[in-house]
XYZ file of C-alpha atoms in Angstrom:
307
model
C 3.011 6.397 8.272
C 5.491 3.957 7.830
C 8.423 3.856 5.248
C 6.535 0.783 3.755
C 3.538 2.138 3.897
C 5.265 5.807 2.401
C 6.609 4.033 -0.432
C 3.062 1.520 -1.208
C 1.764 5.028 -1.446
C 3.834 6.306 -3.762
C 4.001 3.623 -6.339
C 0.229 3.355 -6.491
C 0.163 7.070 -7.350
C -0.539 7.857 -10.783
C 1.277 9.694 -12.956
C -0.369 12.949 -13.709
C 0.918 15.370 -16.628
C 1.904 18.895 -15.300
C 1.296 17.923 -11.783
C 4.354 16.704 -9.348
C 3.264 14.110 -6.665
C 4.285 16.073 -3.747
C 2.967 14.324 -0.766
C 1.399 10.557 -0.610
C -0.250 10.115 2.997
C -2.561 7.136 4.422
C -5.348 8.101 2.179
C -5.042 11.570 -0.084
C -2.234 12.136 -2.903
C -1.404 16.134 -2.893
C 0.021 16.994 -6.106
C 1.283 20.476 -7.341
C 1.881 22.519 -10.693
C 5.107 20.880 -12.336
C 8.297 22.387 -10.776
C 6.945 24.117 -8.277
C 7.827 23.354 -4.589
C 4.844 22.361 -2.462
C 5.719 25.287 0.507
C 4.848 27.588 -2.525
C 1.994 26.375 -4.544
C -0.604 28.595 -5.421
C -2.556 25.798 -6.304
C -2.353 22.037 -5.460
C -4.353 18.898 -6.457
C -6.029 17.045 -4.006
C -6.533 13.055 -4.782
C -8.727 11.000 -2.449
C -7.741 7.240 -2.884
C -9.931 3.884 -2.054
C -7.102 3.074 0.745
C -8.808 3.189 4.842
C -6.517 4.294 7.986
C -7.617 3.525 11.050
C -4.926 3.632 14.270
C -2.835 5.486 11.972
C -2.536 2.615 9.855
C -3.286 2.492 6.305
C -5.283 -0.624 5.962
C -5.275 -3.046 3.438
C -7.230 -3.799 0.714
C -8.856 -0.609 0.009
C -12.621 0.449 -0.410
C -13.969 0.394 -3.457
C -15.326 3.580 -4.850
C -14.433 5.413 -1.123
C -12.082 8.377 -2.852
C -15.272 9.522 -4.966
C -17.476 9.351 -2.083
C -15.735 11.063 0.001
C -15.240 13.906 -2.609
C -18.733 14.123 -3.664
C -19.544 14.350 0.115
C -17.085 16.623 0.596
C -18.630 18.838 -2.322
C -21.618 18.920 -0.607
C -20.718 20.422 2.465
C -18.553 23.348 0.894
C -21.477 24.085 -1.031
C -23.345 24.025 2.516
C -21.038 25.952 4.271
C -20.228 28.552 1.470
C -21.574 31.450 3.640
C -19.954 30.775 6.781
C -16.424 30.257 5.895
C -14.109 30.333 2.794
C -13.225 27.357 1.279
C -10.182 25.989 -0.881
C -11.864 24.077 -3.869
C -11.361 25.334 -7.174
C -13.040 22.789 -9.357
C -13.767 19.269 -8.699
C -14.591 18.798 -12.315
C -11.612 20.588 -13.804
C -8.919 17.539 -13.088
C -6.766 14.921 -14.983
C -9.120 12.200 -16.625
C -7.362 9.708 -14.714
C -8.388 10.696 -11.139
C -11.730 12.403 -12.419
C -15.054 12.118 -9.587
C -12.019 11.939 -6.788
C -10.234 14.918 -7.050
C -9.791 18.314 -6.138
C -8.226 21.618 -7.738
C -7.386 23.775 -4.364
C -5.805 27.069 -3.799
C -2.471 26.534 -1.759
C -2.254 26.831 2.066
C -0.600 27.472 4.724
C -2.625 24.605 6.867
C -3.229 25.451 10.829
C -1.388 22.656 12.619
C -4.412 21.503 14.482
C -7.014 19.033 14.351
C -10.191 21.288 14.682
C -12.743 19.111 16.517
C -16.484 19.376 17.245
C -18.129 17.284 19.507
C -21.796 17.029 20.495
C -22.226 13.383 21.996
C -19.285 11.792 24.032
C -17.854 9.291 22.601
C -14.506 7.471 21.586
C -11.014 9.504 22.810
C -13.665 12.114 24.214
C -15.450 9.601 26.576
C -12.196 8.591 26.930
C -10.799 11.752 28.616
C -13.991 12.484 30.037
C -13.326 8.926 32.348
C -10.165 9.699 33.108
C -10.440 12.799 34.399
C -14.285 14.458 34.055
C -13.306 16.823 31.670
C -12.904 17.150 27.593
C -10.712 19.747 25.874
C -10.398 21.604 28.723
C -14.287 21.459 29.351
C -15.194 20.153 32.798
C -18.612 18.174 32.060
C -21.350 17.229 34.342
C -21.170 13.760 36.188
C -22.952 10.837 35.223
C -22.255 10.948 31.699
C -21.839 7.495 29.631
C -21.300 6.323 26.427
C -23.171 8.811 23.604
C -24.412 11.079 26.018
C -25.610 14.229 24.138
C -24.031 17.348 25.413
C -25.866 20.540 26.585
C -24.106 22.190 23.716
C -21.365 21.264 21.306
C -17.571 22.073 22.666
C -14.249 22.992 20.407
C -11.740 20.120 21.348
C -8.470 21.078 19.769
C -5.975 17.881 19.065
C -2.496 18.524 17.850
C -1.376 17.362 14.278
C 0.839 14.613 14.200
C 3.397 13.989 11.751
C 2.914 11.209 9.505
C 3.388 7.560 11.526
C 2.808 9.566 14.809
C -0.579 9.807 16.667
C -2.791 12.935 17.086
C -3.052 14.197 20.910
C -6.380 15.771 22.177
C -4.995 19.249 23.972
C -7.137 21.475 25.974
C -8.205 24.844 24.357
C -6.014 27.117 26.689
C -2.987 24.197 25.573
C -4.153 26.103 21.758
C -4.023 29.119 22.561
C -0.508 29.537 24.201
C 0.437 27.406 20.891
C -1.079 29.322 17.967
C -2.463 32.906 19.651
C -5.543 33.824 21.454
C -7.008 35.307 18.549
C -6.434 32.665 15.974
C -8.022 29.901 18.627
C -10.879 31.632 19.035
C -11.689 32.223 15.326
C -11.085 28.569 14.889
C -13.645 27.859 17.195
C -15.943 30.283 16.831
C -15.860 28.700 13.060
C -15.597 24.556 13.835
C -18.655 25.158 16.079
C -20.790 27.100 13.257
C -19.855 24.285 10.991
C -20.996 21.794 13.413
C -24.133 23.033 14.216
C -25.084 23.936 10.640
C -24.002 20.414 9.299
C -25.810 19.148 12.329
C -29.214 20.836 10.890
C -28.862 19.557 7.681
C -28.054 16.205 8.513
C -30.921 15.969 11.437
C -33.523 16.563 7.647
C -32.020 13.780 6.667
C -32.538 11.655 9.839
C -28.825 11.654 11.093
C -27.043 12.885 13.933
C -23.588 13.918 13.799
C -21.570 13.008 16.824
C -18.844 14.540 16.525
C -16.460 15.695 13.592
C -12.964 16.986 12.639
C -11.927 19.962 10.599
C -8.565 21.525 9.282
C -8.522 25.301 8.142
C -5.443 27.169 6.597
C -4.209 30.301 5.420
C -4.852 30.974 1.273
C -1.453 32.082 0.138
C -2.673 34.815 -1.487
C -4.810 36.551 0.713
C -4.559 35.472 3.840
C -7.599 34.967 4.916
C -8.509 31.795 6.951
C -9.860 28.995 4.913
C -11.687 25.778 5.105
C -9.623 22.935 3.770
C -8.673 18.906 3.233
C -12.169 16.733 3.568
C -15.347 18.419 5.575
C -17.835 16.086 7.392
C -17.013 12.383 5.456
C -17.271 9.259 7.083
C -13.387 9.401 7.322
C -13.802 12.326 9.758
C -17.041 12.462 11.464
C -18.884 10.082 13.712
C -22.938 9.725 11.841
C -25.488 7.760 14.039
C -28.985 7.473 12.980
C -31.661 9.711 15.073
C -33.751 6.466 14.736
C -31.967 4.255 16.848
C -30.034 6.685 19.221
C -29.894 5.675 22.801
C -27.670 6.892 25.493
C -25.277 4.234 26.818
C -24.517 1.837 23.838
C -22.176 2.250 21.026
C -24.739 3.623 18.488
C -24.880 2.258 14.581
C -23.021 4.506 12.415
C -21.957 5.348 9.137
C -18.525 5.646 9.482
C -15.141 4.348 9.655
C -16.017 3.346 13.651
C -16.974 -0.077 11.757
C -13.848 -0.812 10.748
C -12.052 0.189 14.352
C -14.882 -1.880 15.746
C -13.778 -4.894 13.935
C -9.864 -4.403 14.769
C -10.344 -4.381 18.256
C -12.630 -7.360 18.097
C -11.938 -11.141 18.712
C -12.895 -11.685 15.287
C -10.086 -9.766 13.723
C -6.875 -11.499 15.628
C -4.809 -8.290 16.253
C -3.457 -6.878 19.156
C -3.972 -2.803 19.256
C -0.734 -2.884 21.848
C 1.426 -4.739 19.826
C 3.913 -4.316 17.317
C 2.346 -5.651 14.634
C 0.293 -4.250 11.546
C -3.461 -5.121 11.471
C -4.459 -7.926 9.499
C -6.058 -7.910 5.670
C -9.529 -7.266 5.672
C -11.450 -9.592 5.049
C -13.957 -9.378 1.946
C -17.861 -9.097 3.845
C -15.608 -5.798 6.185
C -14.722 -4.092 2.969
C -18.322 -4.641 1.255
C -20.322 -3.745 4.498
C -18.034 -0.604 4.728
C -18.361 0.438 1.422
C -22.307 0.066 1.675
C -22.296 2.486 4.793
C -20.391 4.885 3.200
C -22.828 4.926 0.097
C -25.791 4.957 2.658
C -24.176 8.129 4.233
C -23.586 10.195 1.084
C -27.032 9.045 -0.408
C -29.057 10.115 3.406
C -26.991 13.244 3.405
C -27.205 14.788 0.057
C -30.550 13.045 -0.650
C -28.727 11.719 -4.490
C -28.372 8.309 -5.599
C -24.463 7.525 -6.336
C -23.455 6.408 -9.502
């Protein structure tokens, strides 16, 4: 993020009594119990704002109504994955007024500082790596692959954690496990890929298919135990395409944030990804057509209309 951006962040952050604004990134708020530093917070509040990042570039304007989306989507995979993992929400109802039906109470952790990613189809930085050198995450793949190729099965793609304003880099799984341990690597896996594949069931009722998807775990303060944290399966973080209109070797219709990359890197948009500049404003139809595919992709998971 950049100091501009840092401080935007900041002063649209409200003012919340007995919480402390701890940390303002490209699209969450994290705020803690008053006086309490953040390294030690038993608890922490979790705010999920309108603003979109793509690049690592908080975008401008926002998205209308995208914070309580994504938290009501996010809901509805911790209830999903309840038996397969801990989680860290508290209460999503139990908040300040002022950030009600976008916020989360969370138990503090000690987050894992890696991007836990799940990947069934090939596609963006995965194709990516697979051109450049036939292999993803350390997994050498068959030839002849293309553009949303399924996979036989899913793979575990680890990407390190940037700090904020740097980019994340895709790492291969042994790169993990001489970073972090063996035996925490392997847990992570074994549990990104049991998410996957059960969000991929639930989503396939529903006449989606997750490509791919992203997932950060930590360590609850007080006991230890690994836990599922930040957003789960949102169109901030996963790649949905509908089963309808799959075919192997096009970019595929999704429900995501891909629609907003897509029009960046167009002619339409004006900016230059290599450049030094920020991308432009977008413009009003972007905004409204990505804040109907986000609706579309909470209402065709969870089966609910949103209010």
């Amino acid at each position: 993020m950049t100091t501009d951006t840092a401080r935007t962040a900041l002063v649209d952050a409200p003012q919340l009594p007995g919480w402390d604004l701890a940390v303002s990134g490209k699209v969450r708020e994290l705020y803690v119990p008053a006086g309490t530093p953040v390294q030690e917070a038993q608890e922490v509040l979790v705010v999920a704002t309108d603003r979109i990042s793509a690049y690592d570039f908080s975008l401008q304007p926002g998205i209308p109504d995208k914070g309580r989306v994504l938290t009501a989507i996010s809901m509805f995979w911790f209830e999903q994955l309840g038996d397969l993992v801990p989680h860290h929400v508290i209460s999503d109802t139990d908040v300040p007024e002022q950030v009600a039906g976008r916020a989360m109470r969370c138990t503090g952790l000690d987050m894992v500082p890696l991007e836990c990613v799940a990947r069934g189809y090939l596609t963006g930085s995965g194709l990516k790596d697979y051109r450049a050198g036939g292999a993803v995450g350390g997994h050498v793949l068959s030839p002849g692959l293309t553009e949303s190729s399924r996979l036989p099965e899913p793979i575990f793609t680890p990407a390190t954690k940037a700090e904020q304003g740097d980019h994340d880099e895709n790492i291969t799984v042994a790169e993990a496990r001489s970073r972090l341990g063996d035996e925490l690597v392997a847990e992570l896996e074994e549990l990104t890929l049991a998410i996957y594949r059960r969000a991929q069931d639930v989503a396939a009722k529903q006449g989606l298919i997750i490509a791919d998807t992203k997932l950060e775990f930590g360590h609850d303060r007080s006991s230890g135990a690994l836990t599922l944290g930040d957003e789960v399966l949102t169109p901030d973080s996963s790649r949905f395409w509908f089963a309808d209109r799959y075919r192997e070797g096009v970019v595929q219709q999704s429900l995501d944030k891909q629609f907003v990359r897509d029009w960046l890197t167009s002619a339409a948009s004006g900016w230059d990804r290599g450049g030094a500049g920020a991308p432009p404003v977008l413009p009003e139809e972007i905004v409204a057509a990505t804040r109907d595919r986000y609706i579309e992709a909470f209402e065709r998971l969870t089966g609910r209309r949103f209010a």
